[in-house]
Amino acid sequence: MRHREVASDSSSLRGERSRRVAAEKQSQEKTPPDSPMRRWLHPSRVVRRCAWLHALLLCVYVCIPFVVKSFPAIQAKIVFQNSGRPLPLLVLDSLLVGLPLGNLSRPSEFNLSSSRAFFVPSTDGVLLGAWYIPAHGFSSADFPSSRPIVLYLHGNTGHRGGSHRVELYRVASLHGFDVVAFDYRGYGDSSNVSPSEDGVVADAVSVFEWISARSTSAIHMWGHSLGSGIATKTARLLSERGTPPRSLVLEAPFNNLREAARAHPLAKLYGLFPCFDWFFVSPLEASGLRFTSDEHVVHVKAPVTILHAKDDWIIPYSLGVKLYESARGRPASSGPVKLLLVDGEHGHGHKYLVRSAELSQLLRELASASRAGGGEE
């Protein structure tokens, strides 16, 4: 009897052991101890990968200043951010920054049905793609007309068909202005030539002179962002030649490229980096990129209006205030200087001052001044 009990216990133990082995085997079949997933998620491996990633990011962070310092072409690209973008990035531009994927030779694809496209010759054999947008209710066949003209100089990135730019053309047109907008060299459908400060200023001068040769209308030069630096230098050159614009409007401007570079959001990543100016700012100036509007505006012989939003996070409005202070140092005979600051609560930021009441009021004042001085039918 005792023998049978011992045999039964032994059999029970063997059965339990077999079940345990089978369960372990089944578990191992589901998740092998050395499976790729288990190895990938092993704590020691995760820590090691994170350390490598941090080291790589630190290496990139440290190397970028040396790359910028060493290659002038990169410096120019950072400032101008012009063309040469592959289709996937153009699609991304369209989604993120409102850059339509239209054909610049057909303004109607940009909701400018009454406009026409043409080219203007510039220096060095460069051709500049341009649009003529007539005042609301008129035809593009009317050019040249006696209506006042807004000559628009856009900022960096994209081309003249950017949505916020087209919005400005339409608003100016509704206020009775003809608008001429163009792309600098290296932008849009203009000649594929690398832009430089002297080059884009020569382009602006060429377009102004092209208009002046065909029309006696008042030309109001309007520069936005980087275009404000181009417009101010252009207005100075024209003033020195005795042919200044009727007025100069600077939307979201900066006082000079050095301070604009320091204030840019991307520069904050290197705010504590040793020798920031030596790595990032001095190479720009060595490449001829200065855009010292605070020096040029003093020599502009035309009324100057500075328009800036207080919530501009690309170019702080404090730089616009500094430019205003420089402009106030001009002789009284050069014309009045006005500063329009738009409250940040409206959310216009860097690109959408076109939706502000201040901009509409400015256009009404410019139109009135144009009528008083002649130049509108």
Coordinates of N, CA and C in Angstrom, one line a residue, residues 10-11 27 51 54 60 75 84 92 98-99 113 134 141 163-164 170 183 209 364 366 375-377:
S10 N 5.1 10.1 -6.9 CA 6.2 10.3 -7.9 C 5.6 10.6 -9.2
S11 N 4.5 9.9 -9.6 CA 3.8 10.2 -10.8 C 3.2 11.6 -10.9
S27 N 5.9 29.5 -23.5 CA 6.2 30.9 -23.3 C 7.4 31.3 -24.1
A51 N 22.6 57.6 -25.4 CA 23.9 58.3 -25.2 C 24.5 58.6 -26.6
H54 N 22.5 61.5 -28.2 CA 22.9 62.8 -27.6 C 24.2 63.2 -28.1
V60 N 26.5 67.6 -34.1 CA 25.9 68.4 -35.2 C 25.8 69.9 -34.7
Q75 N 25.9 80.7 -46.2 CA 25.5 82.0 -45.6 C 24.4 82.7 -46.4
G84 N 15.2 76.6 -56.0 CA 15.9 75.4 -56.1 C 15.4 74.3 -55.2
L92 N 5.4 70.9 -49.3 CA 5.4 71.2 -47.8 C 5.3 72.7 -47.6
G98 N 1.7 78.5 -47.0 CA 0.8 79.2 -48.0 C 1.4 79.5 -49.3
L99 N 2.4 78.7 -49.8 CA 3.0 79.0 -51.1 C 2.3 78.2 -52.1
S113 N -7.2 87.3 -61.4 CA -7.7 87.1 -62.7 C -7.5 88.2 -63.7
P134 N -3.9 95.5 -61.8 CA -4.5 96.8 -61.9 C -5.4 97.1 -60.7
A141 N -4.9 95.7 -69.4 CA -4.5 96.3 -70.6 C -4.4 97.8 -70.5
S163 N 0.7 83.4 -50.5 CA -0.7 83.8 -50.2 C -0.8 85.1 -49.5
H164 N 0.1 85.4 -48.5 CA 0.0 86.7 -47.8 C 0.4 87.8 -48.7
R170 N -4.2 92.4 -53.4 CA -5.7 92.5 -53.6 C -6.2 93.7 -52.7
D183 N 9.9 89.0 -58.7 CA 10.8 88.2 -58.0 C 12.3 88.6 -58.3
E209 N 12.9 101.7 -62.5 CA 13.2 102.5 -63.7 C 12.4 102.0 -64.9
R364 N -5.2 104.3 -47.5 CA -6.1 105.4 -47.8 C -5.3 106.7 -47.7
L366 N -2.1 107.1 -48.3 CA -1.2 107.1 -49.5 C -2.0 107.5 -50.8
G375 N -1.4 112.2 -60.2 CA -1.1 110.8 -60.5 C -2.2 109.9 -60.2
E376 N -3.4 110.3 -60.5 CA -4.5 109.3 -60.4 C -5.6 109.9 -61.3
E377 N -6.3 108.9 -62.0 CA -7.3 109.4 -62.9 C -8.7 109.3 -62.2

